[in-house]
PDB file of C-alpha atoms and ligand atoms in Angstrom:
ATOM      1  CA  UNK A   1      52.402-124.047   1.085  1.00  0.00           C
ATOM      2  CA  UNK A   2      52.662-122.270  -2.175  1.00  0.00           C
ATOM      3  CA  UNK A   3      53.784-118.947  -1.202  1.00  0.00           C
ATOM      4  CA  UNK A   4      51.567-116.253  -2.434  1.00  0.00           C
ATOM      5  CA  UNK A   5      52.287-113.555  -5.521  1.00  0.00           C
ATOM      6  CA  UNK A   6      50.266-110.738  -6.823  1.00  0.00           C
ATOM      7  CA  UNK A   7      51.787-109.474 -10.630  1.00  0.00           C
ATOM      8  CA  UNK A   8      51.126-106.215 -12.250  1.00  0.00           C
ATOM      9  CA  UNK A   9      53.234-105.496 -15.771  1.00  0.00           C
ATOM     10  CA  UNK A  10      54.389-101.768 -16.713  1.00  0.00           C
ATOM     11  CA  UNK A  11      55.558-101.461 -20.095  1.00  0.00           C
ATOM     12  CA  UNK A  12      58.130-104.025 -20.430  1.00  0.00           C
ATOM     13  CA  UNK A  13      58.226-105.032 -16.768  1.00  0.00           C
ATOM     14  CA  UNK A  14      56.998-107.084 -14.039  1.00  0.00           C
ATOM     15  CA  UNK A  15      56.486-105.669 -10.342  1.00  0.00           C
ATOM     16  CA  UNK A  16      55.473-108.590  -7.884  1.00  0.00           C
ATOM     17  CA  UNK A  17      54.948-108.511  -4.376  1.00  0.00           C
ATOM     18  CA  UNK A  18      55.912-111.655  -2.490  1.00  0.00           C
ATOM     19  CA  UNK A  19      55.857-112.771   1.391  1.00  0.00           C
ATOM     20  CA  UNK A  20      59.338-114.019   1.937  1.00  0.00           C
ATOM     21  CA  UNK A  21      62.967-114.140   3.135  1.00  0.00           C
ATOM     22  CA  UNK A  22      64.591-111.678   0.906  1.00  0.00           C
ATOM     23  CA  UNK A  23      68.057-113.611   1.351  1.00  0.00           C
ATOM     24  CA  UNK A  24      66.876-116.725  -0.430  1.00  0.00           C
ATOM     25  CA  UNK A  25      65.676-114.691  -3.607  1.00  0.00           C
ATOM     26  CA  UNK A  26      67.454-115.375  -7.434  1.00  0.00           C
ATOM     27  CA  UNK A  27      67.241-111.948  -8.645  1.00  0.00           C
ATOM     28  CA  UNK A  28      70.351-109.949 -10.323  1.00  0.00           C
ATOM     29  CA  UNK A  29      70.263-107.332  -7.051  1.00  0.00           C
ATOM     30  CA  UNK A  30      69.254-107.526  -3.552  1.00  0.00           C
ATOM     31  CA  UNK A  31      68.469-104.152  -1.764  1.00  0.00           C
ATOM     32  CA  UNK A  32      69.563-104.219   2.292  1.00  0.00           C
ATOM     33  CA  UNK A  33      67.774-101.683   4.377  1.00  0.00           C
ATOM     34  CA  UNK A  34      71.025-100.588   5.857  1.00  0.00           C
ATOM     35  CA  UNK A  35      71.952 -97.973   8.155  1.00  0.00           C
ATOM     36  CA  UNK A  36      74.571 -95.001   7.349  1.00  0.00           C
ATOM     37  CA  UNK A  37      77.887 -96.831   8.820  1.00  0.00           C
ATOM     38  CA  UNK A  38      77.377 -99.514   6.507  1.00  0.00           C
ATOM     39  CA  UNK A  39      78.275-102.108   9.454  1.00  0.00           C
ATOM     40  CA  UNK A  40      75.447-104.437   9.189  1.00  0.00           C
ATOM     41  CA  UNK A  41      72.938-104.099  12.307  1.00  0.00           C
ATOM     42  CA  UNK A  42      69.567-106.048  13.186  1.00  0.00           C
ATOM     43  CA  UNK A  43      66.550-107.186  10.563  1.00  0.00           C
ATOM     44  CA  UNK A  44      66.984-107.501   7.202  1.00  0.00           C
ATOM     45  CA  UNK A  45      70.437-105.893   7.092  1.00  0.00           C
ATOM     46  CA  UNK A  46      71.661-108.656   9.359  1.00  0.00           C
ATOM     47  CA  UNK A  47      70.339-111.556   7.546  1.00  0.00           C
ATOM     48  CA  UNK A  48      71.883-110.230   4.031  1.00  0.00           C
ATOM     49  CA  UNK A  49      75.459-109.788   5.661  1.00  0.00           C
ATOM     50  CA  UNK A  50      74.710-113.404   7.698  1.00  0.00           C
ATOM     51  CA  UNK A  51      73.972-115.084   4.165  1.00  0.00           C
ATOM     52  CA  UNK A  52      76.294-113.424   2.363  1.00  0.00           C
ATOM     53  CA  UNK A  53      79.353-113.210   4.289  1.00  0.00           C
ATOM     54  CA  UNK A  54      82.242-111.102   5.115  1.00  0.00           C
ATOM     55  CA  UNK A  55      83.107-110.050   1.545  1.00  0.00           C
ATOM     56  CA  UNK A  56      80.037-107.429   1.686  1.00  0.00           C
ATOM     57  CA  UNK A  57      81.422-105.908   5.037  1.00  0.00           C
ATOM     58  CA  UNK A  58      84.574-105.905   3.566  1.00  0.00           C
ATOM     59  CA  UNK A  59      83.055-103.636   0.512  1.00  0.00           C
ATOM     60  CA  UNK A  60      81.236-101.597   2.863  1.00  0.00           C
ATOM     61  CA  UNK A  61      83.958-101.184   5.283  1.00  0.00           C
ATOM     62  CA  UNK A  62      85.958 -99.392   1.463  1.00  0.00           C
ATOM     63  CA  UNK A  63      82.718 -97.754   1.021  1.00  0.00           C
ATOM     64  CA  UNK A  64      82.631 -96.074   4.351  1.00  0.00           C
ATOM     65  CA  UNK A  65      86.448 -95.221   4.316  1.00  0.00           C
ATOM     66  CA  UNK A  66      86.076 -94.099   0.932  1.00  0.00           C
ATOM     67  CA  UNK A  67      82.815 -91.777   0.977  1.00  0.00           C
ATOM     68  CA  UNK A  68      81.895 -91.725   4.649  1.00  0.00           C
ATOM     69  CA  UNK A  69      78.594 -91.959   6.171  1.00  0.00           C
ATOM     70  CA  UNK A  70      76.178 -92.985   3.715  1.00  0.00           C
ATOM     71  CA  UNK A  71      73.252 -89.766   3.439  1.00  0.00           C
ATOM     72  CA  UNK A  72      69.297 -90.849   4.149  1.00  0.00           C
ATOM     73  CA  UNK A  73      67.738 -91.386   0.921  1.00  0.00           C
ATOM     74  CA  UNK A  74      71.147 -92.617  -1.026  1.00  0.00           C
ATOM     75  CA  UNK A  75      72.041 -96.076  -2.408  1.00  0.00           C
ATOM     76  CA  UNK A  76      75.790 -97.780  -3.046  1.00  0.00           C
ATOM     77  CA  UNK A  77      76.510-101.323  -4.995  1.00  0.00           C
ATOM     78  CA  UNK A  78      78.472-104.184  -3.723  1.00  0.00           C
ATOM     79  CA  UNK A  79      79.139-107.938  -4.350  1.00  0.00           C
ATOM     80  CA  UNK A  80      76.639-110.042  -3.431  1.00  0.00           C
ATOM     81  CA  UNK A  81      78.943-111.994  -1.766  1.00  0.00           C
ATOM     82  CA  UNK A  82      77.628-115.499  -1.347  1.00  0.00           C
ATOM     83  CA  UNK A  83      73.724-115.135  -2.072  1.00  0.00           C
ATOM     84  CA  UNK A  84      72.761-116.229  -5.179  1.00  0.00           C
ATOM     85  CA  UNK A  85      72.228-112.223  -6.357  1.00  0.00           C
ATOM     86  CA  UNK A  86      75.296-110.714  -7.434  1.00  0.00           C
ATOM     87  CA  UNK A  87      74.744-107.244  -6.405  1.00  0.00           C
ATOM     88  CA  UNK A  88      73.529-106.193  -3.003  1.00  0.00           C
ATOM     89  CA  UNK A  89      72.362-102.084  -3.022  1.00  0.00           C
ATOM     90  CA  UNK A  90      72.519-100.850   0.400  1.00  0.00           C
ATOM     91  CA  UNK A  91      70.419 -97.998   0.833  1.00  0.00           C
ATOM     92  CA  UNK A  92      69.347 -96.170   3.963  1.00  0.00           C
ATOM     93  CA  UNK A  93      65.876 -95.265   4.804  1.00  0.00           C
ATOM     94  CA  UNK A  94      64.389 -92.776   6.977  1.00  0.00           C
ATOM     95  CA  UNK A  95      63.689 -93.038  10.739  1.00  0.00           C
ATOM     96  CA  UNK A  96      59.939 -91.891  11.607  1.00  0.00           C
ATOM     97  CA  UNK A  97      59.439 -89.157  13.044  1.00  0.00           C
ATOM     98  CA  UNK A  98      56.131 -88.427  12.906  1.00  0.00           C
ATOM     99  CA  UNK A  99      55.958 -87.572   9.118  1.00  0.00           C
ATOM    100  CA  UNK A 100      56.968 -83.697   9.201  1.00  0.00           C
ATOM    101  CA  UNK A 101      61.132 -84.382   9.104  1.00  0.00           C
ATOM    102  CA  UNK A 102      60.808 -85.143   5.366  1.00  0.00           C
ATOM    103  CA  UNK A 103      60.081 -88.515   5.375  1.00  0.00           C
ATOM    104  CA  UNK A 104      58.104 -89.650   2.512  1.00  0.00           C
ATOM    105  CA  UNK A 105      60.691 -87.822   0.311  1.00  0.00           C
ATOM    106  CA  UNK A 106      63.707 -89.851   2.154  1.00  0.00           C
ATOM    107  CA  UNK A 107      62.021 -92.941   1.325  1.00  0.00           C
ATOM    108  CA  UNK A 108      61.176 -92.195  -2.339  1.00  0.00           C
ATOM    109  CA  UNK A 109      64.607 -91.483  -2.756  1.00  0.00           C
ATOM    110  CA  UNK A 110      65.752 -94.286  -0.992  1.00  0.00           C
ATOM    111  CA  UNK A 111      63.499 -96.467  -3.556  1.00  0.00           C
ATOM    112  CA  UNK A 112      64.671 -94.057  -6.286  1.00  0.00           C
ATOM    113  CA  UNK A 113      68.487 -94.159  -6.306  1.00  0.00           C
ATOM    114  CA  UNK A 114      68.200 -97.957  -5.356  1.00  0.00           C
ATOM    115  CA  UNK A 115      66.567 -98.282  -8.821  1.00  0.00           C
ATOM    116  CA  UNK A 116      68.990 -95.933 -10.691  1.00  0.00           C
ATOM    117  CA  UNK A 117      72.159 -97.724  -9.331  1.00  0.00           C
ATOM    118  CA  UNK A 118      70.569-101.057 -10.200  1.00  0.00           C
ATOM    119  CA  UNK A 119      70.072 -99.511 -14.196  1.00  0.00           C
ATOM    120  CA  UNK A 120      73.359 -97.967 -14.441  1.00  0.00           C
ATOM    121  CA  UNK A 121      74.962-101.350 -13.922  1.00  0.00           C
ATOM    122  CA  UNK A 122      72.528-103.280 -16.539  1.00  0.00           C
ATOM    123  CA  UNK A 123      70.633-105.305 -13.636  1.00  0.00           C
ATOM    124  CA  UNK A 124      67.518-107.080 -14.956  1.00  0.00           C
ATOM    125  CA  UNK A 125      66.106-107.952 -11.905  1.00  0.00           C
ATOM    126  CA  UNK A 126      66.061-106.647  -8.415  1.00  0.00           C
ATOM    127  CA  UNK A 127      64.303-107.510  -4.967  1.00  0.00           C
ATOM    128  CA  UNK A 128      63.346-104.999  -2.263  1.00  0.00           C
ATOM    129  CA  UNK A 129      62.656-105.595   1.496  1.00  0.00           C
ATOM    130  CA  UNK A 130      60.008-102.847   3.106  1.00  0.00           C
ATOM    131  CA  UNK A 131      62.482-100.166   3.673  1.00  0.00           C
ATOM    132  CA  UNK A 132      62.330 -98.577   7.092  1.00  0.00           C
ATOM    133  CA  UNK A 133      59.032-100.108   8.793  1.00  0.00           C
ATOM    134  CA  UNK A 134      60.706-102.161  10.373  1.00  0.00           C
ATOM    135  CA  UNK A 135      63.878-100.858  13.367  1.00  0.00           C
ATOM    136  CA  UNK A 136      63.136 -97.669  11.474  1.00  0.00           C
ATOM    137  CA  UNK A 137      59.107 -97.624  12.777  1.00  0.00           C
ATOM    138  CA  UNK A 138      57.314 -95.763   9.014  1.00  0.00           C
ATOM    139  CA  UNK A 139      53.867 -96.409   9.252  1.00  0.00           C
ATOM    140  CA  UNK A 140      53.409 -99.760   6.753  1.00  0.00           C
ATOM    141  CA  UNK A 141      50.543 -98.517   4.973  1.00  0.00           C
ATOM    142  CA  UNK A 142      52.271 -95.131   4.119  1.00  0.00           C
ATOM    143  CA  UNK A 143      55.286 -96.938   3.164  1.00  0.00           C
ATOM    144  CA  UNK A 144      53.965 -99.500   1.061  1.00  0.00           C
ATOM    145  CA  UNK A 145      52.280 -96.403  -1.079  1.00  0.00           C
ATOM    146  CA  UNK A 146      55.250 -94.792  -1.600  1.00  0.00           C
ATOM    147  CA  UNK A 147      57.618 -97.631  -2.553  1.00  0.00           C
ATOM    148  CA  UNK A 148      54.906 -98.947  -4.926  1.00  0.00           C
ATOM    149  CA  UNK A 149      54.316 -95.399  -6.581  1.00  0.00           C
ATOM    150  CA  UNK A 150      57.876 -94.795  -6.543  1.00  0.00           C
ATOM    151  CA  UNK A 151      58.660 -98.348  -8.415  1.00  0.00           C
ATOM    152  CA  UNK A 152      56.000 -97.851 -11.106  1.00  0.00           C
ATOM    153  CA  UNK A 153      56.874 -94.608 -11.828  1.00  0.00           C
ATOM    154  CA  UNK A 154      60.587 -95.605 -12.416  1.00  0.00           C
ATOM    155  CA  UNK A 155      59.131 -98.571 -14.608  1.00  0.00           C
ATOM    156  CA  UNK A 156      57.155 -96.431 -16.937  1.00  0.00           C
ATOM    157  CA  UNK A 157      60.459 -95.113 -18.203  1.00  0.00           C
ATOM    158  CA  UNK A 158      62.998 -96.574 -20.327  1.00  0.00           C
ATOM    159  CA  UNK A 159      65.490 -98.897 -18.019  1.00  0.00           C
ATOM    160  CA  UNK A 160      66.980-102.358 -18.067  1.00  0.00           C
ATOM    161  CA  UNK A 161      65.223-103.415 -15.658  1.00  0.00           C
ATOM    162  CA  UNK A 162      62.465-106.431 -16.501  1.00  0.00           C
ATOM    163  CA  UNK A 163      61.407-107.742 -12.660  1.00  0.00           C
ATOM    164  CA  UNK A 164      61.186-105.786  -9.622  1.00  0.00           C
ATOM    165  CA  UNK A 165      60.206-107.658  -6.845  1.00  0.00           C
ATOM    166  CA  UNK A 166      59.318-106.718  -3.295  1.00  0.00           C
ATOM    167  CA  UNK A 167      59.847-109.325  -0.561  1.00  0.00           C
ATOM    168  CA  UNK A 168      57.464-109.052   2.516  1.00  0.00           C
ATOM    169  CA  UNK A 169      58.625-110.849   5.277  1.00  0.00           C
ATOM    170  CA  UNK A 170      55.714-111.116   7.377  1.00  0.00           C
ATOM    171  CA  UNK A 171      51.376-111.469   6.567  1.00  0.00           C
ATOM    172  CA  UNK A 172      51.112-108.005   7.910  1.00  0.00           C
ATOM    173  CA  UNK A 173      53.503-105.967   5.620  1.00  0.00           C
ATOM    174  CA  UNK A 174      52.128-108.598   2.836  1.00  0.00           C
ATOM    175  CA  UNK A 175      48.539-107.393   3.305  1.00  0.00           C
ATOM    176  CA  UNK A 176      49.778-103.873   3.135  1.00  0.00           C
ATOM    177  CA  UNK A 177      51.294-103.950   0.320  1.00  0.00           C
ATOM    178  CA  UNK A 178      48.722-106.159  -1.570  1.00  0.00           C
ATOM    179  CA  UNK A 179      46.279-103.191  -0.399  1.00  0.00           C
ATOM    180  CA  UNK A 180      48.737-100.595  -1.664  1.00  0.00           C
ATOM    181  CA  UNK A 181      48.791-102.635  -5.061  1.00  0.00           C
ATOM    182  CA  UNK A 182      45.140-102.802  -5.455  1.00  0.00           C
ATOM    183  CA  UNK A 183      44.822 -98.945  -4.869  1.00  0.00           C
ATOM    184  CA  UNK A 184      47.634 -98.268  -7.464  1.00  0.00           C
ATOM    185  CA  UNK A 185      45.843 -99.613 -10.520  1.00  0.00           C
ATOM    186  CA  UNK A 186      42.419 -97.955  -9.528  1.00  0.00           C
TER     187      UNK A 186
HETATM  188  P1  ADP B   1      64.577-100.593   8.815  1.00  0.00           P
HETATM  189  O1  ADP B   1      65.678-100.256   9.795  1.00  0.00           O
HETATM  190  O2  ADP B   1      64.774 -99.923   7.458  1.00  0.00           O
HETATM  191  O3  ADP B   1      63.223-100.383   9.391  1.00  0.00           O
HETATM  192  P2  ADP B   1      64.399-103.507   9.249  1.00  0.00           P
HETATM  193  O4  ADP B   1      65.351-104.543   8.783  1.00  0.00           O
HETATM  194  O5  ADP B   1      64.264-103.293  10.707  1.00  0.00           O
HETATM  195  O6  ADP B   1      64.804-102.150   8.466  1.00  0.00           O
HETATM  196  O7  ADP B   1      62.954-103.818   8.686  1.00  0.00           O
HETATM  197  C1  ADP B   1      62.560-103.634   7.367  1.00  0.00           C
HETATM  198  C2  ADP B   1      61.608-104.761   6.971  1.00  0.00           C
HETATM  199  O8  ADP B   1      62.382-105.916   6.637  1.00  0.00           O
HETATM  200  C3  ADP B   1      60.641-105.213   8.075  1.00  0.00           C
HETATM  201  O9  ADP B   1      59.365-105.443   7.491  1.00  0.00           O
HETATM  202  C4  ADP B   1      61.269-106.539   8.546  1.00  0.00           C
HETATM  203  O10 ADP B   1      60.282-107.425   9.056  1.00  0.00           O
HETATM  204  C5  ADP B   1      61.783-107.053   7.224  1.00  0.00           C
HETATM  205  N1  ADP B   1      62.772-108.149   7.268  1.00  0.00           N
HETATM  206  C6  ADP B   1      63.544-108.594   8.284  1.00  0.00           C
HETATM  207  N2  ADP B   1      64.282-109.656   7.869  1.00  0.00           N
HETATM  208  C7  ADP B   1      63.961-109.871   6.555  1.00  0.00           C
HETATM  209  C8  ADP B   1      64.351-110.817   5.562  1.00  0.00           C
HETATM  210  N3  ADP B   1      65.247-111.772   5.823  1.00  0.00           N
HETATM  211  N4  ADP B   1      63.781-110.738   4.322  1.00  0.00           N
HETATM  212  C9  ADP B   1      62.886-109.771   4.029  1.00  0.00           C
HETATM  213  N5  ADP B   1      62.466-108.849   4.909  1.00  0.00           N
HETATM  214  C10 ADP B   1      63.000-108.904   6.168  1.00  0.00           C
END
């Protein structure tokens, strides 16, 4: 099956949205949807430390000792251990709560700072999972808005970065996303 792909180019960059396994993806940076201790957990932050391996933790375990907690809505850089990206960006989403606790902001920041970190350290390319609708329970179709208005609006200015791609793992979240897509360039 030739897994589907929907383009759109801003300025100098591509923003694609794929249905996929974010793990098996070539770009520069991966972003895990991680939770504040930094300790790996269930759904897609599990399957990046899995692949990976224990030289992520180990990062994350200096991160945590380091900083503490990591704040909803803030990003931090690490190796990519044994994927094939060399940088994973562990951000942390916000839990739903019915929408009045501040959560669209949370999770255009969390899309936000992912993207800064990934410019200040000259990455090209970077791949996103759907951050938070998932263990975290945001509505997908409010989700999917904000990450793709939060993306293109980081595109339109000046930044290293060339691909951005976001990795759907299931036909649900894909069709989302391809909907919030569509609406973006109307
Ligand atoms: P959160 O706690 O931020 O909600 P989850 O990992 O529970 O994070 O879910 C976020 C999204 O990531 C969900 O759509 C989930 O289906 C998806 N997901 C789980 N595993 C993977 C994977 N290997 N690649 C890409 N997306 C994944």
């Amino acid at each position: 099956m030739v897994s589907q792909r929907i383009t759109i180019t801003i300025n100098q960059a591509r923003l694609s949205i794929i249905q996929g396994d974010i793990t098996h993806q070539t770009t520069t940076a991966l972003v895990n949807a991680a939770n504040p201790g930094l300790m790996g957990g269930g759904g897609v932050d599990g399957a990046i430390h899995r692949a990976g391996g224990p030289a992520i933790l180990e990062e994350c375990k200096q991160i945590i000792s380091r900083q503490g907690r990591l704040p909803t809505g803030e990003a931090v850089i690490t190796t990519g251990g044994n994927l094939k990206a060399r940088y994973v960006i562990h951000t942390v989403g916000p839990i739903w709560h019915g929408g009045n606790k501040g959560e669209a902001r949370l999770l255009a920041s969390a899309y936000e700072q992912s993207l800064k970190l990934a410019a200040a350290n000259q990455v090209d390319s970077i791949s996103f999972p759907s951050i938070s609708t998932g263990i975290y329970s945001y509505p997908v179709r409010e989700a999917a808005r904000i990450a793709i208005s939060t993306i293109t609006a980081f595109l339109r200015q000046t930044t290293p970065l060339r691909e951005v791609v976001l990795v759907l793992f299931d036909p649900k979240t894909f069709n989302a996303y391809s909907s919030a897509l569509q609406e973006s360039e109307q």
